mmCIF file of C-alpha atoms in Angstrom:
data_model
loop_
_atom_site.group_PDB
_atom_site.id
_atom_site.type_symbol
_atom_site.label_atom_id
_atom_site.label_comp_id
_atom_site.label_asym_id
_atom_site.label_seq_id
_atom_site.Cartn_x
_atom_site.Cartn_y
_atom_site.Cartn_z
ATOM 1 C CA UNK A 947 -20.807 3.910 -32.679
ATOM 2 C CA UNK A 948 -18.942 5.749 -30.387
ATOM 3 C CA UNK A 949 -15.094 5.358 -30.634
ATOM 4 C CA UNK A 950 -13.454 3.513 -27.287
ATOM 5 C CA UNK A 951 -11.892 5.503 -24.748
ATOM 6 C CA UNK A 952 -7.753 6.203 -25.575
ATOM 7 C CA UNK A 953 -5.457 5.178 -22.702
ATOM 8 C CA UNK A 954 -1.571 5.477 -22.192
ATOM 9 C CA UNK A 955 0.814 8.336 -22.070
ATOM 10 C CA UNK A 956 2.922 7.416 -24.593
ATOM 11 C CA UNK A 957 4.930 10.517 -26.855
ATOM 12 C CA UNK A 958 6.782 9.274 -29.696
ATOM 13 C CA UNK A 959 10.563 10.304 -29.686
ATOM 14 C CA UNK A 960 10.642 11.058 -25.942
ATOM 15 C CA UNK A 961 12.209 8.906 -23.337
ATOM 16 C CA UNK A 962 10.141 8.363 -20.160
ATOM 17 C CA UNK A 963 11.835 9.002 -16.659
ATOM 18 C CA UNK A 964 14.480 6.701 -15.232
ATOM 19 C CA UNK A 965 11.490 4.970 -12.909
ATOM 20 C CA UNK A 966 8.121 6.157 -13.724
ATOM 21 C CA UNK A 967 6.115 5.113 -10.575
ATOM 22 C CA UNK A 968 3.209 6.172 -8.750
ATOM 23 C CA UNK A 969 0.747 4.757 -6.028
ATOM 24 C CA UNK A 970 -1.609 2.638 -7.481
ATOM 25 C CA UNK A 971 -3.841 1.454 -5.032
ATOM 26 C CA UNK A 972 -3.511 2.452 -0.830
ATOM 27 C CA UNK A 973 -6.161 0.646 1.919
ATOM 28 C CA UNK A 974 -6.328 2.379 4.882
ATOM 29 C CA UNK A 975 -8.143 1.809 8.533
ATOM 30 C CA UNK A 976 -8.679 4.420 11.384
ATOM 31 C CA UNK A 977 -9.668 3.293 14.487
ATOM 32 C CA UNK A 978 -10.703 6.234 16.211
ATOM 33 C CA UNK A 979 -13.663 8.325 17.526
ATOM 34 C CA UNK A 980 -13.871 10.119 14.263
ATOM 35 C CA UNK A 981 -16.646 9.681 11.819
ATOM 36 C CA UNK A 982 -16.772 9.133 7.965
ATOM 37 C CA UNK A 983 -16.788 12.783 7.402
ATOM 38 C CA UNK A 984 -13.914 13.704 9.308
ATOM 39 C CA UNK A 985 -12.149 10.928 7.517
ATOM 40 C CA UNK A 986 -13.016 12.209 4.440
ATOM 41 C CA UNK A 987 -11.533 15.969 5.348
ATOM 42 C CA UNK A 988 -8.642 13.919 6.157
ATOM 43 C CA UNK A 989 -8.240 13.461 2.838
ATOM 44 C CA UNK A 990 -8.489 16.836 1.676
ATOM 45 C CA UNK A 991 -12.074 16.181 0.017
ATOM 46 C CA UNK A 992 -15.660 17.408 1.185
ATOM 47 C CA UNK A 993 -17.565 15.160 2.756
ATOM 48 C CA UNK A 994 -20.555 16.585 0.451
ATOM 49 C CA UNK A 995 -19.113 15.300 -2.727
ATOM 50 C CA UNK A 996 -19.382 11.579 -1.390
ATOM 51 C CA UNK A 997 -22.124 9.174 -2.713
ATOM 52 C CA UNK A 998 -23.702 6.642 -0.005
ATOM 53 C CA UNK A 999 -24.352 3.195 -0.964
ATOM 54 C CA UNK A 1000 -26.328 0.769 1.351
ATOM 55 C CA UNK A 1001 -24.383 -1.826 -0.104
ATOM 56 C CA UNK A 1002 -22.940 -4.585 1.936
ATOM 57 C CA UNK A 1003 -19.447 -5.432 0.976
ATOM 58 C CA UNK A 1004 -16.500 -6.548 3.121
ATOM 59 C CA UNK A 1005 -18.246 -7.170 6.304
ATOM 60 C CA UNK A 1006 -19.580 -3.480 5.900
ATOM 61 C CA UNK A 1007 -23.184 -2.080 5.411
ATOM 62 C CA UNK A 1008 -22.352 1.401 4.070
ATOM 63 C CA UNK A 1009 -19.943 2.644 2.179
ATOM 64 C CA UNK A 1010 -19.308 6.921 0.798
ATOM 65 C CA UNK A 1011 -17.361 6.692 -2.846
ATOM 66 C CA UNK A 1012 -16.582 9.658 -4.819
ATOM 67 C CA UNK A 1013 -13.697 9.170 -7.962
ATOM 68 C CA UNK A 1014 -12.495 5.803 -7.363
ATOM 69 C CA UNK A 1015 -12.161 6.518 -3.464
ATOM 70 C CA UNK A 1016 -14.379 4.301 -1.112
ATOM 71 C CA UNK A 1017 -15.225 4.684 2.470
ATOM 72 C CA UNK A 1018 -16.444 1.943 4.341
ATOM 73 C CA UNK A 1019 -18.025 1.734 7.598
ATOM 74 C CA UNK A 1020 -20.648 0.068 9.719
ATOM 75 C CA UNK A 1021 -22.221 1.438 12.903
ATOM 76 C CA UNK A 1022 -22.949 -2.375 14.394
ATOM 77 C CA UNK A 1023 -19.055 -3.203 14.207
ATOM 78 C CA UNK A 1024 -17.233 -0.144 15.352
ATOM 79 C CA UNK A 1025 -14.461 -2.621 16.833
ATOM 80 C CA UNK A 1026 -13.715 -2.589 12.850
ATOM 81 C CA UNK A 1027 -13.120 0.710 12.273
ATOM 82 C CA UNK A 1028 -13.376 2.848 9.177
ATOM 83 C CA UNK A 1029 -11.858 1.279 5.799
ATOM 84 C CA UNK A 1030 -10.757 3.428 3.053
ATOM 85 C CA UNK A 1031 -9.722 2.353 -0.244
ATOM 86 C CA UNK A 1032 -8.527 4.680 -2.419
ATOM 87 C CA UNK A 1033 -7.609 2.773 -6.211
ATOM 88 C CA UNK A 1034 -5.576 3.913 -9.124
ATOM 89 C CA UNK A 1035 -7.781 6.670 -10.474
ATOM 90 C CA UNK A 1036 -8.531 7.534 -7.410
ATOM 91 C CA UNK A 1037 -4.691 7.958 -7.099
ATOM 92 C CA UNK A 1038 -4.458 10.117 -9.846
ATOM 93 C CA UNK A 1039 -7.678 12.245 -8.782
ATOM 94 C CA UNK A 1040 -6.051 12.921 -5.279
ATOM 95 C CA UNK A 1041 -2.797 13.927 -7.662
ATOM 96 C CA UNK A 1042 -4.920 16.836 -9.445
ATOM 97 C CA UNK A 1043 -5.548 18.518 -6.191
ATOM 98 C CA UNK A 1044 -4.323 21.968 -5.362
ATOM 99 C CA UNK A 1045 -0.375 21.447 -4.000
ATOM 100 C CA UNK A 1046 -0.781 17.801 -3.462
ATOM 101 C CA UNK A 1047 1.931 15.742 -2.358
ATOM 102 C CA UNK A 1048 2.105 12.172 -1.109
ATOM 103 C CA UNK A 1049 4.472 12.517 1.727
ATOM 104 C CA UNK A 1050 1.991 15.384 2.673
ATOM 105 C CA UNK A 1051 -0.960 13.356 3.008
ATOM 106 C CA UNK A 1052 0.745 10.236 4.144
ATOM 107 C CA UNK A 1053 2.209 11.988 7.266
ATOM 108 C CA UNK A 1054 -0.946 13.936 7.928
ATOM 109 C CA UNK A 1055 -2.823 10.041 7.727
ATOM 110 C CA UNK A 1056 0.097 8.526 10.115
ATOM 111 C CA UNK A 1057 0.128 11.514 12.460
ATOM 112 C CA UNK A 1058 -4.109 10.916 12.767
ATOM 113 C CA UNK A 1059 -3.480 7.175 13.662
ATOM 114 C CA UNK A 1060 -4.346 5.458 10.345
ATOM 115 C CA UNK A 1061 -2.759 2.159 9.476
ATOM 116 C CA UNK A 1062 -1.774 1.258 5.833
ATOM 117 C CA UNK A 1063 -3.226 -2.420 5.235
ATOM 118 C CA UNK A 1064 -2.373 -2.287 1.580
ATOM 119 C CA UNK A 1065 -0.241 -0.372 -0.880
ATOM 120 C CA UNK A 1066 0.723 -0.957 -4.102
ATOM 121 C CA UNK A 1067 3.343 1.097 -6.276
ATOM 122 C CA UNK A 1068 3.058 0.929 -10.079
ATOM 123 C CA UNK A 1069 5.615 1.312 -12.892
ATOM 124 C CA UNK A 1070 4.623 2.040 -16.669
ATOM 125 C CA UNK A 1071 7.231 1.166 -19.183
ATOM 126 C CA UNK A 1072 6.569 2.818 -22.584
ATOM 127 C CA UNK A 1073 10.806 1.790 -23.810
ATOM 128 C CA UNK A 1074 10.897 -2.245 -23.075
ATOM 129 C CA UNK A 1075 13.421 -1.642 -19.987
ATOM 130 C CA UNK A 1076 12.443 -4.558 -19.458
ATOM 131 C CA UNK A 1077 10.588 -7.837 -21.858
ATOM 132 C CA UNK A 1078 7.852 -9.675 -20.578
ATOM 133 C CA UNK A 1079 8.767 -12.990 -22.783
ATOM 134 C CA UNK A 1080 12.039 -12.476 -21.336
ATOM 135 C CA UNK A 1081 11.010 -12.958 -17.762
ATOM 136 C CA UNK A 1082 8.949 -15.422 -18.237
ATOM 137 C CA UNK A 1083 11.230 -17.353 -20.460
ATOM 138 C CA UNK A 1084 14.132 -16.974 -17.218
ATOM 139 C CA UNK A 1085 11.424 -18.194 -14.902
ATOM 140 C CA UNK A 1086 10.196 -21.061 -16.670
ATOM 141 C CA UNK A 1087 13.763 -22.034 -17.065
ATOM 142 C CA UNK A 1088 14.243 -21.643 -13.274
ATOM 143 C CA UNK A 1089 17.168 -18.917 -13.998
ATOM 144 C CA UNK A 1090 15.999 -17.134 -11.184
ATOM 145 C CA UNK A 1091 16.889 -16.703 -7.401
ATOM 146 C CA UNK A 1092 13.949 -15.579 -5.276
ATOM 147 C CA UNK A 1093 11.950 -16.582 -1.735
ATOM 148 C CA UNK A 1094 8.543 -16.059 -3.562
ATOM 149 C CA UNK A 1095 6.031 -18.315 -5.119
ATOM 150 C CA UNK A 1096 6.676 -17.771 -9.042
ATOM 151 C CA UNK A 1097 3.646 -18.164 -11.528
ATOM 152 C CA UNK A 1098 3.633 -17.680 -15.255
ATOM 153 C CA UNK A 1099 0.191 -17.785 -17.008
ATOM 154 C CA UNK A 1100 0.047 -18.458 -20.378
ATOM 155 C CA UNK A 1101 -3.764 -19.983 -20.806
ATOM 156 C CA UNK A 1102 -7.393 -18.621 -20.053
ATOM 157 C CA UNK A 1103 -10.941 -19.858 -19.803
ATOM 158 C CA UNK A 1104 -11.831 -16.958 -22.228
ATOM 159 C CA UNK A 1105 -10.290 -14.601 -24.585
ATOM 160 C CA UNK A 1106 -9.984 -12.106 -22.467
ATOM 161 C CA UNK A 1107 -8.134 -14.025 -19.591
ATOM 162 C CA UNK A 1108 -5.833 -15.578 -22.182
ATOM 163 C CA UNK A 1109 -4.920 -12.249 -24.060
ATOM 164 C CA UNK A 1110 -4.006 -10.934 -20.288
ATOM 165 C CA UNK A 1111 -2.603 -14.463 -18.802
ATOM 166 C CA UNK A 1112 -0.303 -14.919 -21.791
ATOM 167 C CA UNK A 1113 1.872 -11.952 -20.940
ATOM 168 C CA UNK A 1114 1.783 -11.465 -17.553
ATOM 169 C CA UNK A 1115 4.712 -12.975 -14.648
ATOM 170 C CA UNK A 1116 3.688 -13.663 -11.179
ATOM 171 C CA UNK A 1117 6.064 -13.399 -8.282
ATOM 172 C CA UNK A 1118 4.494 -13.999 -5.038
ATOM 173 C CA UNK A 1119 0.856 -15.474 -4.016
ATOM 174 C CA UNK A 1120 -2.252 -13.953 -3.107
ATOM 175 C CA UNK A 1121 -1.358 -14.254 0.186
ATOM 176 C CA UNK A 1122 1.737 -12.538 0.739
ATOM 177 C CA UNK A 1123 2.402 -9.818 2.661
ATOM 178 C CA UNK A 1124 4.440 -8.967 -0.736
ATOM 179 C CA UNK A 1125 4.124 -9.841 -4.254
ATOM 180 C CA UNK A 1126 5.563 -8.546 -7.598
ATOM 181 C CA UNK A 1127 3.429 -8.951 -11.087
ATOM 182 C CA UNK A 1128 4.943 -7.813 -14.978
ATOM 183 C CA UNK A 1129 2.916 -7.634 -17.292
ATOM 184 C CA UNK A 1130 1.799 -6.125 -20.846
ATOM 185 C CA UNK A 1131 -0.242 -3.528 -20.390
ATOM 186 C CA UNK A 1132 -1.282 -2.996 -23.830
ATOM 187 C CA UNK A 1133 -2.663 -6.229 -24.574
ATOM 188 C CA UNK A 1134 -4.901 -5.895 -21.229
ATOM 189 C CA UNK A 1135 -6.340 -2.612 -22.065
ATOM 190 C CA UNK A 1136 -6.852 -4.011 -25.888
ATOM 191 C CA UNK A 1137 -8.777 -6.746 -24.592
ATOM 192 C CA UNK A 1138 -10.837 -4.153 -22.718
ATOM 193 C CA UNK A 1139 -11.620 -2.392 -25.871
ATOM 194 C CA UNK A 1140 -9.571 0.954 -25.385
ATOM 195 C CA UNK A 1141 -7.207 2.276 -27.921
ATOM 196 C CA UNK A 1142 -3.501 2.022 -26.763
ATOM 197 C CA UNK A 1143 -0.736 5.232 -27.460
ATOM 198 C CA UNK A 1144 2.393 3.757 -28.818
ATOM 199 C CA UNK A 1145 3.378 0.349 -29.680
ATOM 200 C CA UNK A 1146 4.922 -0.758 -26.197
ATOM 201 C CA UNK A 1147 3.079 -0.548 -22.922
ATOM 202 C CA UNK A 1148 4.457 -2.937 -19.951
ATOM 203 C CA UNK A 1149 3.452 -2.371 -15.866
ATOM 204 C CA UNK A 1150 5.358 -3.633 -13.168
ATOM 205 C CA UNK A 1151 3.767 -3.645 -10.109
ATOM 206 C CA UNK A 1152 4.674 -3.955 -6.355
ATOM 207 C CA UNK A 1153 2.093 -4.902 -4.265
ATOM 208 C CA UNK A 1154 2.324 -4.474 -0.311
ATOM 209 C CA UNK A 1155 0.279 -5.998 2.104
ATOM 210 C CA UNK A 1156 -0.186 -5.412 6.009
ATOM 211 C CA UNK A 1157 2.747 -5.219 7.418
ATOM 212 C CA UNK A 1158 4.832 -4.578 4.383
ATOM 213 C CA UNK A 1159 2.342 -2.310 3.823
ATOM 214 C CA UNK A 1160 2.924 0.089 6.870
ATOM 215 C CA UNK A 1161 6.581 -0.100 6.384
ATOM 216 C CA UNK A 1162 5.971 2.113 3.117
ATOM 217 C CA UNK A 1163 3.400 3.799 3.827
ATOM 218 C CA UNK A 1164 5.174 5.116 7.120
ATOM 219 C CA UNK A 1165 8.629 5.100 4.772
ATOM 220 C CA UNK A 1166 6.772 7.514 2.012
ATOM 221 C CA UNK A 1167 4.736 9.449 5.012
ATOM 222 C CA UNK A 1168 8.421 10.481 6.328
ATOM 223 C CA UNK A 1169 9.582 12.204 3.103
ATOM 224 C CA UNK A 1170 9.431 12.928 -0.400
ATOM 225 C CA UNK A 1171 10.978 9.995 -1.134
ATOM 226 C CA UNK A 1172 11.614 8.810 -4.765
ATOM 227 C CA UNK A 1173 9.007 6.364 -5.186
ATOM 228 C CA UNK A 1174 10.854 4.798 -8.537
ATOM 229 C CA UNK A 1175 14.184 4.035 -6.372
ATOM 230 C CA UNK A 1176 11.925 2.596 -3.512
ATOM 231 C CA UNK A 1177 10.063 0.476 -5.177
ATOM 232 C CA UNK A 1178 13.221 -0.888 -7.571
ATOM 233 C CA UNK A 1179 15.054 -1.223 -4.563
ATOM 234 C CA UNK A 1180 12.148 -3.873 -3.068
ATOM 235 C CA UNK A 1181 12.634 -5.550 -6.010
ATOM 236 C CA UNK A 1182 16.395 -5.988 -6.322
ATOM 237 C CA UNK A 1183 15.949 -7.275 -2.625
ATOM 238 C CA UNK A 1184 12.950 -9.663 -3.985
ATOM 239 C CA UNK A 1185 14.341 -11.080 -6.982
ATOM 240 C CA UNK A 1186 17.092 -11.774 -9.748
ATOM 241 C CA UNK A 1187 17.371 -13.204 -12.701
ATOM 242 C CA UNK A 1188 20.292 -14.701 -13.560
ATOM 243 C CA UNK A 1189 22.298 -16.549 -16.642
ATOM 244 C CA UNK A 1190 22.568 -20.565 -16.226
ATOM 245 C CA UNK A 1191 26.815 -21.165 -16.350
ATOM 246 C CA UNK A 1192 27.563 -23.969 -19.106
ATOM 247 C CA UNK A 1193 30.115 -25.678 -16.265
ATOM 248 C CA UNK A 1194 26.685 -26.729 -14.698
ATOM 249 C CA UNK A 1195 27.453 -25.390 -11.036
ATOM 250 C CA UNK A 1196 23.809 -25.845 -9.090
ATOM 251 C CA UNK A 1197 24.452 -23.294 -6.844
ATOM 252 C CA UNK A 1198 22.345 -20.262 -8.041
ATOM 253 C CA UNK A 1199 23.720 -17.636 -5.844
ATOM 254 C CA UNK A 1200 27.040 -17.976 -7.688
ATOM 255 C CA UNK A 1201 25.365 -17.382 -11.093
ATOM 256 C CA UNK A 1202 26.274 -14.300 -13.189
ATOM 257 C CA UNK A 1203 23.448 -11.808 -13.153
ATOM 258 C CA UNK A 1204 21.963 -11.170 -16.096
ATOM 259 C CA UNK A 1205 22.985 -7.861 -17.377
ATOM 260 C CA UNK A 1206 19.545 -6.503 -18.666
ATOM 261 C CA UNK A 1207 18.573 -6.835 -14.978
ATOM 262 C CA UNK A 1208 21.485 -5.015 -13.647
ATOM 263 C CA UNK A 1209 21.111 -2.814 -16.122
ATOM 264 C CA UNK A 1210 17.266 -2.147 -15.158
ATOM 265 C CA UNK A 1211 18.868 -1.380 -11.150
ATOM 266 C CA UNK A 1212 21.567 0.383 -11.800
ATOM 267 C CA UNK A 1213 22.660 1.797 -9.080
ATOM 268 C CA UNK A 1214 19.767 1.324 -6.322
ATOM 269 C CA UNK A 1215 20.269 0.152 -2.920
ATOM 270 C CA UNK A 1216 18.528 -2.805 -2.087
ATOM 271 C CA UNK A 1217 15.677 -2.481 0.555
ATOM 272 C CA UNK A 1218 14.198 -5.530 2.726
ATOM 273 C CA UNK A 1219 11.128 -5.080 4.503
ATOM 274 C CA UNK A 1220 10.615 -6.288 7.649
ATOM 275 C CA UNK A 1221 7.566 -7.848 9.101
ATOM 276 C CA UNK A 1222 9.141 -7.384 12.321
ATOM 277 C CA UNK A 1223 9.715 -4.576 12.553
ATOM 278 C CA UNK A 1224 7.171 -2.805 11.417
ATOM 279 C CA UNK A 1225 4.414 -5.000 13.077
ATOM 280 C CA UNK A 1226 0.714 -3.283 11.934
ATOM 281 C CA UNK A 1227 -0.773 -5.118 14.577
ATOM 282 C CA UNK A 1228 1.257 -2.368 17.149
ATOM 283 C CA UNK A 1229 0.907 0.909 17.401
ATOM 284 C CA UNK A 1230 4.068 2.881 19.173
ATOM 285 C CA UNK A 1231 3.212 4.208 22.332
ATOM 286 C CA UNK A 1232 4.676 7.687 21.583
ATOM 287 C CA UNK A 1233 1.642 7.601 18.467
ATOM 288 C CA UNK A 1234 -0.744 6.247 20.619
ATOM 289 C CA UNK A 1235 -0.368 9.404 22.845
ATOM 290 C CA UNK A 1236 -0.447 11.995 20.035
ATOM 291 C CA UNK A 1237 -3.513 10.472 19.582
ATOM 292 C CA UNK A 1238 -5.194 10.839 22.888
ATOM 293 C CA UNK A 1239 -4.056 14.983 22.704
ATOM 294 C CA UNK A 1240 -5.747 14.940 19.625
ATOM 295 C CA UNK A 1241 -9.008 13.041 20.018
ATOM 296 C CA UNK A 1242 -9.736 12.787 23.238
ATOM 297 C CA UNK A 1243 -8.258 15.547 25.539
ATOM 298 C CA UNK A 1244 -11.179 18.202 24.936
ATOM 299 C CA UNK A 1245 -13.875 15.795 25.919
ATOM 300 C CA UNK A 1246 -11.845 14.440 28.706
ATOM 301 C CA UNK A 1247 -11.428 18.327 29.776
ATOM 302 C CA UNK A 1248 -14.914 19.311 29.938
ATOM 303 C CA UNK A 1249 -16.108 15.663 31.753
ATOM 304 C CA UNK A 1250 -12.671 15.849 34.337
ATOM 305 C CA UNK A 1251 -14.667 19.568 34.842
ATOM 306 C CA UNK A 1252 -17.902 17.866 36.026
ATOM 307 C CA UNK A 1253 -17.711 14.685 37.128
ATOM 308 C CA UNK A 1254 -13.997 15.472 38.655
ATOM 309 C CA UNK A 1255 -10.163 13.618 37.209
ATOM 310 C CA UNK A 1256 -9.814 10.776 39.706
ATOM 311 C CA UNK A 1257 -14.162 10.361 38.445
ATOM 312 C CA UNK A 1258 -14.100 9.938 34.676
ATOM 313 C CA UNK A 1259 -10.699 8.335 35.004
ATOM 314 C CA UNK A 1260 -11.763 5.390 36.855
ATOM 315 C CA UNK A 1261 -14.859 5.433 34.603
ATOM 316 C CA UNK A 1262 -12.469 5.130 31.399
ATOM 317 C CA UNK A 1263 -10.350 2.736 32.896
ATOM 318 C CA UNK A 1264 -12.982 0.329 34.199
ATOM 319 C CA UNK A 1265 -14.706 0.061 30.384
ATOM 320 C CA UNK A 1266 -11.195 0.720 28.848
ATOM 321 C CA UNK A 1267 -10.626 -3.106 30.437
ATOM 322 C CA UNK A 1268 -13.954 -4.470 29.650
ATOM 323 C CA UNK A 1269 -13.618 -3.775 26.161
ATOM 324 C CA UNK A 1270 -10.264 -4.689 24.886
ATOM 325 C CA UNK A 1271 -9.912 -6.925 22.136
ATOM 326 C CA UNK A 1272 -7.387 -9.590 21.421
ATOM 327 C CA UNK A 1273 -5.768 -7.174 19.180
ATOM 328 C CA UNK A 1274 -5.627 -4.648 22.290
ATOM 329 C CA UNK A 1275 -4.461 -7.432 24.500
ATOM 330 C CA UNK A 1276 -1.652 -8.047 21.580
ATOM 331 C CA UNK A 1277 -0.183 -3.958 21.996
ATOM 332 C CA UNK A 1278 -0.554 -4.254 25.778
ATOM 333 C CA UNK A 1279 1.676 -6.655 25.893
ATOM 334 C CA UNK A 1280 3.911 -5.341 23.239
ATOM 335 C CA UNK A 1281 3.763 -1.876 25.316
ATOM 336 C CA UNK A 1282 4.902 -4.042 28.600
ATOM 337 C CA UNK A 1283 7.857 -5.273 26.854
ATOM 338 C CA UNK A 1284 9.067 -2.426 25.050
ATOM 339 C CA UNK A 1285 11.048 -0.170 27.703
ATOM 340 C CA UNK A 1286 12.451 2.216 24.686
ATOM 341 C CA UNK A 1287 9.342 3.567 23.755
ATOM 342 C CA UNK A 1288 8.050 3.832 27.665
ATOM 343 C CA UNK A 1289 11.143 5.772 27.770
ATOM 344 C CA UNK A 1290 10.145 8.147 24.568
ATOM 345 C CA UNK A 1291 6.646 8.329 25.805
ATOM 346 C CA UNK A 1292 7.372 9.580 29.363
ATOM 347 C CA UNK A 1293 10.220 11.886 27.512
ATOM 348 C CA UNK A 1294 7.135 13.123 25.506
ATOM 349 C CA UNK A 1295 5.098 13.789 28.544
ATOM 350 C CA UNK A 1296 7.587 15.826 30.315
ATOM 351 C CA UNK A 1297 7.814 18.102 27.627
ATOM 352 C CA UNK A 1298 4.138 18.328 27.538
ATOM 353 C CA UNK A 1299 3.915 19.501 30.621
ATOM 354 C CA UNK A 1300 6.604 22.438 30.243
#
């Protein structure tokens, strides 16, 4: 009987890092004239090292996966785009490449016109920074401020479920754009049947959806940012627990915080995303443009050759209207309204011309 599979990182006698946090799970769409492969070079792997499926899943009849790393696509609905998905171990098989970096390949993805639709940040606790019962216990006891949905499960259908449920903290639904789960790690990869390091193993995770989503993946694209104070920051913004004064004053926001929490922040600034700002719906004009150099100039060069400029323009434009979308319809409008990036765009242009 063979043994099961050891998981965890955990080295007696030495302290992990301050924050200890990595991507653990990034969606991605490109809406482009690209194909699969070139999406796949995009992500610094060969296209020959992908395995197709003809498996229908999502809306989509084919899909490429190679190490936890899925590319989705479907001829019949190229108004859809390409999907990627790249999970946790297909995080950490992306991390093992030759002089990878995040910011690298983020910025390389956001300069090439992919949009982040999800992205999730992970942290592994092997020192109890922070105690699941705790949490829960300050939740159930509504002894914490916060816009979110809360949920604490403590049952299951099934031993499995329940060993999971009965340590883990919701914060958030399934349908927000952001949610915010602790958990104990340990017991869930127990109940898997793999052998845990150490005697402590929690995860907090941060999980970022559409437009949220964007925000850091454009916010992680623009440098190496320190993905422990990001994601700590989102969460002093999101949440905190507090301790219930005995004078019985209802007003929450005056309540003390409690100290293990502070403690846990120290010093981070507090970062609030913005759905409005960072709409994923729009794309800036300026990136729509870098696009178009990119993609499209060398076939519009050699047809402008043949059929003439004022020709294959018309042609363009006369499809270009028949087959927006409502989405399209959305960013035109957006475009008419915003005079700042007109202003950037036609900046761009000039200089383009020089």
């Amino acid at each position: 009987m063979t043994k099961p599979p050891v998981v965890g990182t955990y080295k007696k006698g030495v302290a992990s890092t301050r924050f200890d946090v990595k991507i653990d799970f990034l969606s991605l769409t490109y809406q482009g004239p690209m194909g699969w492969q070139w999406v796949a070079k995009q992500l610094g792997i060969s296209p020959g090292k992908f395995e197709m499926l003809q498996l229908f899943q999502d809306g989509y009849r084919t899909q490429y996966v190679v190490h936890h790393i899925t590319i989705r696509t479907d001829p019949l609905k190229e108004e859809w785009g390409i999907h990627v998905d790249i999970s946790g171990q297909g995080a950490r098989y992306l991390e093992q490449q030759a002089n990878f970096s995040w910011a690298k390949l983020l910025n390389n993805l956001d300069h090439r016109g992919f949009k982040a639709t999800r992205l999730d940040l992970a942290m592994d606790d092997y020192d109890e920074k922070l105690k699941i019962k705790t949490i829960r216990n300050k939740l159930l006891r509504e002894e914490v401020t916060t816009r979110s949905q809360v949920s604490v499960y403590n049952e299951g259908s099934d031993h499995h479920r329940q060993a999971i449920n009965g340590r883990s903290v919701y914060i958030g639904s399934a349908k927000s754009l952001k949610s915010i789960l602790f958990y104990d790690k340990s017991v869930e990869q127990k109940a898997k049947g793999h052998r845990v390091l150490g005697d402590k193993w929690n995860r907090y995770e941060l999980r970022l959806k559409k437009a949220y989503a964007q925000q850091a993946f454009e916010t992680i694209a623009k440098s190496e940012a320190d993905l422990g104070r990001y994601m700590v920051g989102i969460l002093a913004s999101s949440v905190t627990f507090r301790v219930r004064p005995k004078g019985g004053d209802t007003n929450k926001a005056r309540w003390r915080v409690s100290p293990w929490w502070q403690r846990f922040l120290g010093d981070v600034e507090r970062i609030n995303l913005s759905s409005k700002a960072y709409n994923a719906e729009v794309q800036p004009l300026e990136k729509r443009l870098r696009w178009m150099i990119e993609a499209v100039s060398p076939n519009f060069y050699v047809l402008a050759k043949y059929l003439g400029v004022e020709g294959i323009t018309q042609v363009l434009l006369t499809q270009g209207e028949k087959r927006l979308s409502a989405r399209h319809r959305v960013q035109l409008q957006h475009m008419e309204d915003d005079s700042e990036g007109l202003a950037e765009v036609l900046q761009s242009l000039e200089k383009l011309k020089a």
